[in-house]
mmCIF file of C-alpha atoms in Angstrom:
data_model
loop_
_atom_site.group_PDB
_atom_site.id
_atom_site.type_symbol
_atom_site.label_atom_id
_atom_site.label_comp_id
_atom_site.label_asym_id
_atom_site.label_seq_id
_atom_site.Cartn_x
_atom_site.Cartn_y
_atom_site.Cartn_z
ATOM 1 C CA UNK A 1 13.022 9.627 11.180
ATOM 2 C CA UNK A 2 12.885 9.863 7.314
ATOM 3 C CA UNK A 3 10.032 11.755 5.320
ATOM 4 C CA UNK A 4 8.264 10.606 3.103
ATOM 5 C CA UNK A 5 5.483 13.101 1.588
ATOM 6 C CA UNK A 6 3.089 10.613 -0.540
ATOM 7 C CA UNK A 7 2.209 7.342 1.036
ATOM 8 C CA UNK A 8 0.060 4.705 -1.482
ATOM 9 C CA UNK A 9 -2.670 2.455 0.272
ATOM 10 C CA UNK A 10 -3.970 -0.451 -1.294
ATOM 11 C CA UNK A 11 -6.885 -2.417 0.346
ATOM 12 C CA UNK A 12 -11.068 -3.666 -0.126
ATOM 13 C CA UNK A 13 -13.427 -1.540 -1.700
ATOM 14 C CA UNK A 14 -15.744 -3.796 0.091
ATOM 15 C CA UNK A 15 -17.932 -2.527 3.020
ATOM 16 C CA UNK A 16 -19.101 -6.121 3.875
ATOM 17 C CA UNK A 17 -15.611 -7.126 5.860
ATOM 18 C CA UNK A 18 -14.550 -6.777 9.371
ATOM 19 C CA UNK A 19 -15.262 -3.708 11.392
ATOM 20 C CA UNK A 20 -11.940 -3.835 13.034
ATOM 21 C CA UNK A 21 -10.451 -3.678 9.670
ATOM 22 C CA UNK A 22 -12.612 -0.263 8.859
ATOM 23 C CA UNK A 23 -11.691 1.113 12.045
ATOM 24 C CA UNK A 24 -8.074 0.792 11.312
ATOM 25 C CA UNK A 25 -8.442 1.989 7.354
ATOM 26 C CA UNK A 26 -9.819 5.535 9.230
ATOM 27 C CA UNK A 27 -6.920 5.599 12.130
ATOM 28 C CA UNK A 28 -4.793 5.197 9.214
ATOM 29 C CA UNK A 29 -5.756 7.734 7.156
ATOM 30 C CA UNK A 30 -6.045 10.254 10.373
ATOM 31 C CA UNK A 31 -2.286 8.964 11.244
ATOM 32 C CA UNK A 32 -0.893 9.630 7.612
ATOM 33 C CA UNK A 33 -2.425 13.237 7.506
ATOM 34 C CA UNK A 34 -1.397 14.155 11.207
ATOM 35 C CA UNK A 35 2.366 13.570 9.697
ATOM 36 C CA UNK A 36 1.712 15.511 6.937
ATOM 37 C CA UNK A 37 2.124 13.061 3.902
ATOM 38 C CA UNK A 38 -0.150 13.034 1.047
ATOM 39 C CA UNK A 39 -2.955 9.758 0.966
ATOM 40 C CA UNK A 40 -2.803 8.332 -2.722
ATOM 41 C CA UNK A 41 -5.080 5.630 -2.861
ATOM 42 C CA UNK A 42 -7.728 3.695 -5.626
ATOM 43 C CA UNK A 43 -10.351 6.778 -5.220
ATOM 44 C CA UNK A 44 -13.036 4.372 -4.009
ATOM 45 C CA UNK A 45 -15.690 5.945 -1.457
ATOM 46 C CA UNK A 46 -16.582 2.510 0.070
ATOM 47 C CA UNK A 47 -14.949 0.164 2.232
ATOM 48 C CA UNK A 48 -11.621 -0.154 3.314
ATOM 49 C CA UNK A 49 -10.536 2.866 0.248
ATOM 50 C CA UNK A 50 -13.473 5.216 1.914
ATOM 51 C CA UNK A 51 -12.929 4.785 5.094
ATOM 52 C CA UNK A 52 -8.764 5.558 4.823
ATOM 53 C CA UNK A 53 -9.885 8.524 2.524
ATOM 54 C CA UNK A 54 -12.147 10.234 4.985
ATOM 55 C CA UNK A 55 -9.953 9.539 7.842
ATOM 56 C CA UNK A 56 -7.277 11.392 6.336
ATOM 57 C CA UNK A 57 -9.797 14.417 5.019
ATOM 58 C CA UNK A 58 -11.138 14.808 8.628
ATOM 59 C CA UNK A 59 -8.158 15.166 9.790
ATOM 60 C CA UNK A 60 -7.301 17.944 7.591
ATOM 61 C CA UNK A 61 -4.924 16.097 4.916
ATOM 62 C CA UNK A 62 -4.797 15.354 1.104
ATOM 63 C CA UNK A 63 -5.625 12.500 -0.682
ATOM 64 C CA UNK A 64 -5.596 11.774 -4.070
ATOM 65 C CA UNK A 65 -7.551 8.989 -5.402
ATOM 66 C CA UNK A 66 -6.828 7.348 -8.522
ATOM 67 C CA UNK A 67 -9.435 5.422 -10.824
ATOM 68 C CA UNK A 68 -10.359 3.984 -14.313
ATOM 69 C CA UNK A 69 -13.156 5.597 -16.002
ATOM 70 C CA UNK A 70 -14.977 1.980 -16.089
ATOM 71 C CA UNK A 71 -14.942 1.555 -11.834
ATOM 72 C CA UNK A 72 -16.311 5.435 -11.512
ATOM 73 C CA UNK A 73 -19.966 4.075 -11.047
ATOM 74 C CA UNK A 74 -18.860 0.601 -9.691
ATOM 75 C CA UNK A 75 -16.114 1.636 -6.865
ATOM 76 C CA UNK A 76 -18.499 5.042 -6.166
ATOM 77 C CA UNK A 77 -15.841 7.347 -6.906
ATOM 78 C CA UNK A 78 -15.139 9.622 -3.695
ATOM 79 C CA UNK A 79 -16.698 12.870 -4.734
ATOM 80 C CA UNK A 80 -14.985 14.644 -1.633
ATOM 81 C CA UNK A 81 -11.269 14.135 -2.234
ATOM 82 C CA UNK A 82 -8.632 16.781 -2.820
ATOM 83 C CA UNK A 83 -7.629 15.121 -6.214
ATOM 84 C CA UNK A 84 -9.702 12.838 -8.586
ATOM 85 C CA UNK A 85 -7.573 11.721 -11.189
ATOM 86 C CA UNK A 86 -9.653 9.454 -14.180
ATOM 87 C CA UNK A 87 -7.748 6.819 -15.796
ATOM 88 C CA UNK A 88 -8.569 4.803 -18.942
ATOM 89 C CA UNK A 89 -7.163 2.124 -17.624
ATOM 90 C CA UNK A 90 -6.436 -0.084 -14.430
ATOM 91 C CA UNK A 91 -2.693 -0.401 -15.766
ATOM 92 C CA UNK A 92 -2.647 3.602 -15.920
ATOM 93 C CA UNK A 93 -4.237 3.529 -12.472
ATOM 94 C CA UNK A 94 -1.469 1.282 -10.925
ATOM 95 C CA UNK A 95 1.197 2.997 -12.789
ATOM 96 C CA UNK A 96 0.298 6.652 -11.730
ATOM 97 C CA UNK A 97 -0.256 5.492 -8.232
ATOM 98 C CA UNK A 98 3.190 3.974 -8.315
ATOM 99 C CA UNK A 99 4.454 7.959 -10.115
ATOM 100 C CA UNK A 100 2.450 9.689 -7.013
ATOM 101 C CA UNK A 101 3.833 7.913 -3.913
ATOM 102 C CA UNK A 102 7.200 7.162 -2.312
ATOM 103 C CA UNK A 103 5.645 3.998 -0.193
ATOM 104 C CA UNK A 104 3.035 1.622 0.120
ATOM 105 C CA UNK A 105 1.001 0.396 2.632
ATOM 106 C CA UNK A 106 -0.997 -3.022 1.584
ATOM 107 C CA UNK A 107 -3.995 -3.192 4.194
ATOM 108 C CA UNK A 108 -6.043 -6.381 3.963
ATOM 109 C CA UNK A 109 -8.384 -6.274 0.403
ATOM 110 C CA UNK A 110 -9.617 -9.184 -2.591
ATOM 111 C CA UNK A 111 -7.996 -10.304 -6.020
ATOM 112 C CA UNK A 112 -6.972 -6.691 -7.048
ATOM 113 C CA UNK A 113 -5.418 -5.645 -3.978
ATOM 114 C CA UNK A 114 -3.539 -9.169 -4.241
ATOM 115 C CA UNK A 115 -2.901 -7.803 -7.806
ATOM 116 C CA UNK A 116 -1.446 -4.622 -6.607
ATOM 117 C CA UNK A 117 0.732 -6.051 -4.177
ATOM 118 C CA UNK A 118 2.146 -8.874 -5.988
ATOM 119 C CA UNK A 119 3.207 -6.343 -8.821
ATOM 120 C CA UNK A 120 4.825 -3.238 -6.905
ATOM 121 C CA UNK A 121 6.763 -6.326 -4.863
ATOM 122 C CA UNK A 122 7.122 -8.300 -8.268
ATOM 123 C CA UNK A 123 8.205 -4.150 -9.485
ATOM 124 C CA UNK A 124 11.029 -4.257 -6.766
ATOM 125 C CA UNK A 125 12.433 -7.679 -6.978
ATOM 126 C CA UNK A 126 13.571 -6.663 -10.423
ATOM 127 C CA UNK A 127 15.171 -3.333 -9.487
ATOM 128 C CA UNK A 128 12.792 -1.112 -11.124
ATOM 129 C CA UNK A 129 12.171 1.029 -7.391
ATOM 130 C CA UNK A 130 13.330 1.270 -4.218
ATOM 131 C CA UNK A 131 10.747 2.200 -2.336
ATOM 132 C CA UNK A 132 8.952 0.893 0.996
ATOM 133 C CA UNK A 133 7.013 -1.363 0.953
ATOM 134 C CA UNK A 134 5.021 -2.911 4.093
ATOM 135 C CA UNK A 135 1.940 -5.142 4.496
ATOM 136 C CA UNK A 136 -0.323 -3.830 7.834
ATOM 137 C CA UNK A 137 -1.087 -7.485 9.524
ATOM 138 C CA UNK A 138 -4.191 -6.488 11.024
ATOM 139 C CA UNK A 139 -5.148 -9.452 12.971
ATOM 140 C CA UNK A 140 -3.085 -11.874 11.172
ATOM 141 C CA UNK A 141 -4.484 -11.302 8.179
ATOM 142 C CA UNK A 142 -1.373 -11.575 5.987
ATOM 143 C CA UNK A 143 -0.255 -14.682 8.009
ATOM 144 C CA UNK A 144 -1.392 -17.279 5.266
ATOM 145 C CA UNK A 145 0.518 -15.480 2.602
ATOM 146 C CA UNK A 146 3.623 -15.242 4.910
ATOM 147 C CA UNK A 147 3.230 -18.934 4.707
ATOM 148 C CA UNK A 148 2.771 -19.134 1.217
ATOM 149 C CA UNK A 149 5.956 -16.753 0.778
ATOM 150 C CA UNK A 150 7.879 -19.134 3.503
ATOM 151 C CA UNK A 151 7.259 -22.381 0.692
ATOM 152 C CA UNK A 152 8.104 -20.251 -2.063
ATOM 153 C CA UNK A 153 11.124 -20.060 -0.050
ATOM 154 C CA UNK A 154 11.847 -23.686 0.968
ATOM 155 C CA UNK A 155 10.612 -24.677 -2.485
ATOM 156 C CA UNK A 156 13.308 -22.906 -4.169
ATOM 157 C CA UNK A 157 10.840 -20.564 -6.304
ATOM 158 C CA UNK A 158 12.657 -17.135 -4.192
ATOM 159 C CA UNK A 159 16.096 -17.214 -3.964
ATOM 160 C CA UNK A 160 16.490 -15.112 -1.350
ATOM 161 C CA UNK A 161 13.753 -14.607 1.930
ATOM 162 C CA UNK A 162 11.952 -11.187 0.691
ATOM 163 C CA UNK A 163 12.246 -9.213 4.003
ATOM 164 C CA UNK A 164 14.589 -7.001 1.442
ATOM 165 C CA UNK A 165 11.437 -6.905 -0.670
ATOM 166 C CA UNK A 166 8.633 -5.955 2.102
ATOM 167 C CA UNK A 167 7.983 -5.624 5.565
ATOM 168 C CA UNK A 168 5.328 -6.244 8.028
ATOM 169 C CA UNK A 169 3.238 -4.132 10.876
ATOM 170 C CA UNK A 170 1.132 -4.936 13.053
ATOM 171 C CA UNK A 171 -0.260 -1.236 13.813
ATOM 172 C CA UNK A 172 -0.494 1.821 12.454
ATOM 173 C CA UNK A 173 2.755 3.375 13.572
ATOM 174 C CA UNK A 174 4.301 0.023 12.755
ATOM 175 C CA UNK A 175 3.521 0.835 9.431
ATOM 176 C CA UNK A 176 5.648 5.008 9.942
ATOM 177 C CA UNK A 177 8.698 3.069 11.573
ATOM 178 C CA UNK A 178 9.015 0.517 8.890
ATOM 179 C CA UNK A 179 9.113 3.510 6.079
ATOM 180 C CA UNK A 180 11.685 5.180 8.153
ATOM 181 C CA UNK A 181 13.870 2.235 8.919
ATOM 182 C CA UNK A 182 13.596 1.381 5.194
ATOM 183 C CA UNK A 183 14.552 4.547 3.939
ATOM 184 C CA UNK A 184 17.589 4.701 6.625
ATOM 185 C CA UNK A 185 18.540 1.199 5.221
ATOM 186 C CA UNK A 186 18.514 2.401 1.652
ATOM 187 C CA UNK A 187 20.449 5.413 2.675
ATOM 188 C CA UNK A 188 23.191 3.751 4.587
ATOM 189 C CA UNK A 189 23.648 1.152 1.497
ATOM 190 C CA UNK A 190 23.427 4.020 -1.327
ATOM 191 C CA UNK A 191 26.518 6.193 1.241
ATOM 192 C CA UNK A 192 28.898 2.855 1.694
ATOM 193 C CA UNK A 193 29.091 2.363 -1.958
ATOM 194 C CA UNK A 194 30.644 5.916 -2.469
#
């Protein structure tokens, strides 16, 4: 299976959402550390962000958490990661996250994890990276935009179905074998070209 060492989450700094949803943020964290690879992530302590953070620090791993100056006070910046970095900007912030990871992992989340998502896809459709990409479908949660994407489809607005763009998991190891089979893809395509 292929390595990756920095894995980027995006998902809800909100603590008001679905237990389930919490419970999977920590198993996700704990999961990423067991394998060794770095958590980068918004550098929230609550919700969703918090609860992947301190999954991964229990179990002994690094994260890095990434955040503007201006959501220090309003996201409760974790105080107990490995790496803070401070940002003056939320561009900055999704720009260094992008520098620090070789994947992503989109968990469920509001407008700015929609933001997030939409750009490091948006990012790969135009050939500026390569690398994985996969939304966790925790309980169906990404079904409506599947649907949405499915239109786009039909409607002629993507010329091609995206499943070269992202994939999708339905659990946490889901999310490792997706990376892997990914990376295998792009290494397969990047070997018969020579």
């Amino acid at each position: 299976m292929s390595q990756i060492s920095a894995l980027c989450i995006y998902c809800g700094a909100s603590q008001n959402v679905d237990p389930r949803h919490l419970e999977k943020a920590d198993e996700l964290g704990r999961v990423t550390a067991g394998k060794g690879v770095e958590l980068v992530y918004g550098g929230g302590h609550s919700g969703m962000m918090g609860a992947a953070a301190d999954g991964a620090l229990r179990a002994g791993g690094r994260v890095t958490g990434i955040i503007p100056e201006h959501l220090k006070e309003r996201e409760a910046a974790h105080s107990g990661v490995t790496e803070m970095i401070v940002v003056d900007s939320m561009h900055v912030r999704k720009q260094k996250m992008f520098e620090r990871s070789d994947a992503f992992c989109v968990l469920p989340g509001g407008l700015g994890t929609l933001d997030e998502t939409f750009e490091i896809i948006t990012w790969k459709q135009l050939g500026l990276h390569d690398k994985p990409i996969i939304l966790l479908n925790l309980y169906g949660f990404w079904d409506p935009l599947m649907e949405m994407v499915q239109r786009q489809v039909k409607g002629g607005y993507l010329h091609d179905d995206p499943e070269y763009l992202f994939s999708l998991a339905n659990d946490i190891e889901d999310v490792f074998t997706a990376i892997a089979n990914s990376k295998e893809a792009r290494v397969k395509s990047d070997s018969s070209r020579l």
